[in-house]
Amino acid sequence: MTRLDLPGIARPHPAEVTFCVRGVASPLLANLFLHYAFDLWMHRKFPSVRFERYADDAIVHCRSEEEARSVLEAIRGRFAECGLELHPEKTRIVYCKDTERPGQHGQIKFDFLGYTFQPRRAKDRWGRFFTSFLPAISNKAAKAIRQTIRDWRMASTRNHQRLEDLARFTNPVVRGWMNYYGRFYCSKCVQVLRHFNEALARWARRKFTRFRRRERECPEIGG
């Protein structure tokens, strides 16, 4: 049992919350705590600064490096008051470099919710290329997708199934990946999902003898 006293919030009785580490209630309790410890505090302390938070990951948008450093120190102090501390490696100031912000900085990318935000090539409506700060599927998320596809072992353990059975098994998952990670910079997501096409081609060559010598044509089955 841990007692949580949030500075600046008056209450008639002290609140006590039981932390169930790795339990079902743990993310919910953490989210409720950070709503008061961080969200409401940010609205009071920095009403003009925009931010997003999902669980214990947050992004704070600042207009200059000076403002970013000031806000970061204030957040670090706020967390210390609440008995928390920022992650020393994940917490950093990132410069959102693009065509209009061509300056130099040591950190120009970050990961958030399975996406990597960084300078990327883009095209405007007149067909001209420029640099924009855009999200795309992160390397960590891409690695997890490839590992999931390998764990399915379609060629070695599912070659007795029909194509329709395989589609019912894989389609909901692949559709979910595409709907989420394909929303921004879709070409990166498509590039990762080629591993699914290759796995499906190996399944086809194992199941159908007429495809075993047609390695270049088989991948089009999953296209």
PDB file of N, CA and C in Angstrom, residues 110-117 120 135-150 173 176-178 180-182 184 188-193 195:
ATOM      1  N   PHE A 110      12.615  10.975 -32.677  1.00  0.00           N
ATOM      2  CA  PHE A 110      12.165  10.316 -31.457  1.00  0.00           C
ATOM      3  C   PHE A 110      11.079   9.307 -31.815  1.00  0.00           C
ATOM      4  N   ASP A 111      10.855   8.350 -30.919  1.00  0.00           N
ATOM      5  CA  ASP A 111       9.813   7.337 -31.098  1.00  0.00           C
ATOM      6  C   ASP A 111       8.631   7.634 -30.183  1.00  0.00           C
ATOM      7  N   PHE A 112       7.434   7.397 -30.704  1.00  0.00           N
ATOM      8  CA  PHE A 112       6.224   7.603 -29.912  1.00  0.00           C
ATOM      9  C   PHE A 112       5.116   6.729 -30.483  1.00  0.00           C
ATOM     10  N   LEU A 113       4.569   5.848 -29.653  1.00  0.00           N
ATOM     11  CA  LEU A 113       3.441   4.989 -30.023  1.00  0.00           C
ATOM     12  C   LEU A 113       3.711   4.163 -31.278  1.00  0.00           C
ATOM     13  N   GLY A 114       4.910   3.622 -31.377  1.00  0.00           N
ATOM     14  CA  GLY A 114       5.229   2.748 -32.492  1.00  0.00           C
ATOM     15  C   GLY A 114       5.681   3.461 -33.754  1.00  0.00           C
ATOM     16  N   TYR A 115       5.771   4.779 -33.702  1.00  0.00           N
ATOM     17  CA  TYR A 115       6.211   5.579 -34.844  1.00  0.00           C
ATOM     18  C   TYR A 115       7.542   6.242 -34.525  1.00  0.00           C
ATOM     19  N   THR A 116       8.340   6.453 -35.556  1.00  0.00           N
ATOM     20  CA  THR A 116       9.546   7.271 -35.442  1.00  0.00           C
ATOM     21  C   THR A 116       9.296   8.583 -36.173  1.00  0.00           C
ATOM     22  N   PHE A 117       9.423   9.681 -35.459  1.00  0.00           N
ATOM     23  CA  PHE A 117       9.270  11.014 -36.025  1.00  0.00           C
ATOM     24  C   PHE A 117      10.657  11.546 -36.354  1.00  0.00           C
ATOM     25  N   ARG A 120      11.954  13.682 -43.123  1.00  0.00           N
ATOM     26  CA  ARG A 120      11.740  12.748 -44.229  1.00  0.00           C
ATOM     27  C   ARG A 120      11.432  13.536 -45.507  1.00  0.00           C
ATOM     28  N   PRO A 135       6.096  11.193 -39.257  1.00  0.00           N
ATOM     29  CA  PRO A 135       6.157   9.884 -38.604  1.00  0.00           C
ATOM     30  C   PRO A 135       6.122   8.748 -39.618  1.00  0.00           C
ATOM     31  N   ALA A 136       6.732   7.634 -39.243  1.00  0.00           N
ATOM     32  CA  ALA A 136       6.657   6.383 -40.003  1.00  0.00           C
ATOM     33  C   ALA A 136       6.887   5.256 -39.015  1.00  0.00           C
ATOM     34  N   ILE A 137       6.517   4.059 -39.395  1.00  0.00           N
ATOM     35  CA  ILE A 137       6.670   2.914 -38.504  1.00  0.00           C
ATOM     36  C   ILE A 137       8.093   2.846 -37.965  1.00  0.00           C
ATOM     37  N   SER A 138       8.226   2.616 -36.668  1.00  0.00           N
ATOM     38  CA  SER A 138       9.548   2.607 -36.034  1.00  0.00           C
ATOM     39  C   SER A 138      10.259   1.279 -36.289  1.00  0.00           C
ATOM     40  N   ASN A 139      11.570   1.283 -36.126  1.00  0.00           N
ATOM     41  CA  ASN A 139      12.352   0.052 -36.287  1.00  0.00           C
ATOM     42  C   ASN A 139      11.923  -1.001 -35.264  1.00  0.00           C
ATOM     43  N   LYS A 140      11.599  -0.557 -34.060  1.00  0.00           N
ATOM     44  CA  LYS A 140      11.181  -1.501 -33.018  1.00  0.00           C
ATOM     45  C   LYS A 140       9.864  -2.172 -33.396  1.00  0.00           C
ATOM     46  N   ALA A 141       8.901  -1.390 -33.901  1.00  0.00           N
ATOM     47  CA  ALA A 141       7.619  -1.955 -34.317  1.00  0.00           C
ATOM     48  C   ALA A 141       7.802  -2.868 -35.526  1.00  0.00           C
ATOM     49  N   ALA A 142       8.642  -2.467 -36.474  1.00  0.00           N
ATOM     50  CA  ALA A 142       8.894  -3.291 -37.652  1.00  0.00           C
ATOM     51  C   ALA A 142       9.535  -4.622 -37.262  1.00  0.00           C
ATOM     52  N   LYS A 143      10.457  -4.581 -36.316  1.00  0.00           N
ATOM     53  CA  LYS A 143      11.105  -5.811 -35.854  1.00  0.00           C
ATOM     54  C   LYS A 143      10.090  -6.734 -35.191  1.00  0.00           C
ATOM     55  N   ALA A 144       9.157  -6.161 -34.421  1.00  0.00           N
ATOM     56  CA  ALA A 144       8.130  -6.970 -33.765  1.00  0.00           C
ATOM     57  C   ALA A 144       7.204  -7.620 -34.795  1.00  0.00           C
ATOM     58  N   ILE A 145       6.870  -6.898 -35.858  1.00  0.00           N
ATOM     59  CA  ILE A 145       6.014  -7.460 -36.910  1.00  0.00           C
ATOM     60  C   ILE A 145       6.726  -8.613 -37.606  1.00  0.00           C
ATOM     61  N   ARG A 146       7.984  -8.413 -37.960  1.00  0.00           N
ATOM     62  CA  ARG A 146       8.729  -9.489 -38.627  1.00  0.00           C
ATOM     63  C   ARG A 146       8.844 -10.720 -37.738  1.00  0.00           C
ATOM     64  N   GLN A 147       9.028 -10.501 -36.432  1.00  0.00           N
ATOM     65  CA  GLN A 147       9.126 -11.628 -35.509  1.00  0.00           C
ATOM     66  C   GLN A 147       7.799 -12.366 -35.407  1.00  0.00           C
ATOM     67  N   THR A 148       6.693 -11.631 -35.386  1.00  0.00           N
ATOM     68  CA  THR A 148       5.379 -12.268 -35.350  1.00  0.00           C
ATOM     69  C   THR A 148       5.158 -13.130 -36.582  1.00  0.00           C
ATOM     70  N   ILE A 149       5.542 -12.612 -37.750  1.00  0.00           N
ATOM     71  CA  ILE A 149       5.387 -13.383 -38.994  1.00  0.00           C
ATOM     72  C   ILE A 149       6.244 -14.650 -38.944  1.00  0.00           C
ATOM     73  N   ARG A 150       7.458 -14.539 -38.413  1.00  0.00           N
ATOM     74  CA  ARG A 150       8.297 -15.734 -38.283  1.00  0.00           C
ATOM     75  C   ARG A 150       7.685 -16.734 -37.317  1.00  0.00           C
ATOM     76  N   VAL A 173      -4.904  -9.602 -38.431  1.00  0.00           N
ATOM     77  CA  VAL A 173      -3.663  -9.050 -37.877  1.00  0.00           C
ATOM     78  C   VAL A 173      -2.989  -8.128 -38.889  1.00  0.00           C
ATOM     79  N   GLY A 176      -4.853  -4.960 -39.292  1.00  0.00           N
ATOM     80  CA  GLY A 176      -4.599  -4.057 -38.167  1.00  0.00           C
ATOM     81  C   GLY A 176      -3.281  -3.339 -38.290  1.00  0.00           C
ATOM     82  N   TRP A 177      -2.239  -4.059 -38.699  1.00  0.00           N
ATOM     83  CA  TRP A 177      -0.931  -3.417 -38.921  1.00  0.00           C
ATOM     84  C   TRP A 177      -1.040  -2.329 -39.979  1.00  0.00           C
ATOM     85  N   MET A 178      -1.708  -2.651 -41.072  1.00  0.00           N
ATOM     86  CA  MET A 178      -1.795  -1.699 -42.178  1.00  0.00           C
ATOM     87  C   MET A 178      -2.629  -0.486 -41.785  1.00  0.00           C
ATOM     88  N   TYR A 180      -3.023   0.786 -38.843  1.00  0.00           N
ATOM     89  CA  TYR A 180      -2.353   1.634 -37.848  1.00  0.00           C
ATOM     90  C   TYR A 180      -1.051   2.223 -38.390  1.00  0.00           C
ATOM     91  N   TYR A 181      -0.145   1.364 -38.818  1.00  0.00           N
ATOM     92  CA  TYR A 181       1.165   1.850 -39.235  1.00  0.00           C
ATOM     93  C   TYR A 181       1.170   2.404 -40.649  1.00  0.00           C
ATOM     94  N   GLY A 182       0.151   2.090 -41.437  1.00  0.00           N
ATOM     95  CA  GLY A 182       0.091   2.607 -42.793  1.00  0.00           C
ATOM     96  C   GLY A 182      -0.589   3.951 -42.908  1.00  0.00           C
ATOM     97  N   PHE A 184       0.495   6.826 -41.806  1.00  0.00           N
ATOM     98  CA  PHE A 184       1.479   7.859 -42.109  1.00  0.00           C
ATOM     99  C   PHE A 184       2.682   7.218 -42.793  1.00  0.00           C
ATOM    100  N   LYS A 188       6.745   2.908 -45.915  1.00  0.00           N
ATOM    101  CA  LYS A 188       7.577   2.222 -44.924  1.00  0.00           C
ATOM    102  C   LYS A 188       6.868   0.998 -44.372  1.00  0.00           C
ATOM    103  N   CYS A 189       5.570   1.111 -44.136  1.00  0.00           N
ATOM    104  CA  CYS A 189       4.801  -0.021 -43.635  1.00  0.00           C
ATOM    105  C   CYS A 189       4.711  -1.122 -44.684  1.00  0.00           C
ATOM    106  N   VAL A 190       4.477  -0.731 -45.929  1.00  0.00           N
ATOM    107  CA  VAL A 190       4.396  -1.704 -47.019  1.00  0.00           C
ATOM    108  C   VAL A 190       5.709  -2.458 -47.159  1.00  0.00           C
ATOM    109  N   GLN A 191       6.811  -1.753 -46.991  1.00  0.00           N
ATOM    110  CA  GLN A 191       8.126  -2.381 -47.079  1.00  0.00           C
ATOM    111  C   GLN A 191       8.285  -3.467 -46.017  1.00  0.00           C
ATOM    112  N   VAL A 192       7.798  -3.208 -44.795  1.00  0.00           N
ATOM    113  CA  VAL A 192       7.878  -4.205 -43.725  1.00  0.00           C
ATOM    114  C   VAL A 192       6.979  -5.397 -44.031  1.00  0.00           C
ATOM    115  N   LEU A 193       5.778  -5.134 -44.554  1.00  0.00           N
ATOM    116  CA  LEU A 193       4.828  -6.206 -44.813  1.00  0.00           C
ATOM    117  C   LEU A 193       5.217  -7.081 -45.997  1.00  0.00           C
ATOM    118  N   HIS A 195       7.636  -8.881 -45.883  1.00  0.00           N
ATOM    119  CA  HIS A 195       8.052 -10.105 -45.212  1.00  0.00           C
ATOM    120  C   HIS A 195       6.885 -11.084 -45.122  1.00  0.00           C
TER     121      HIS A 195
END
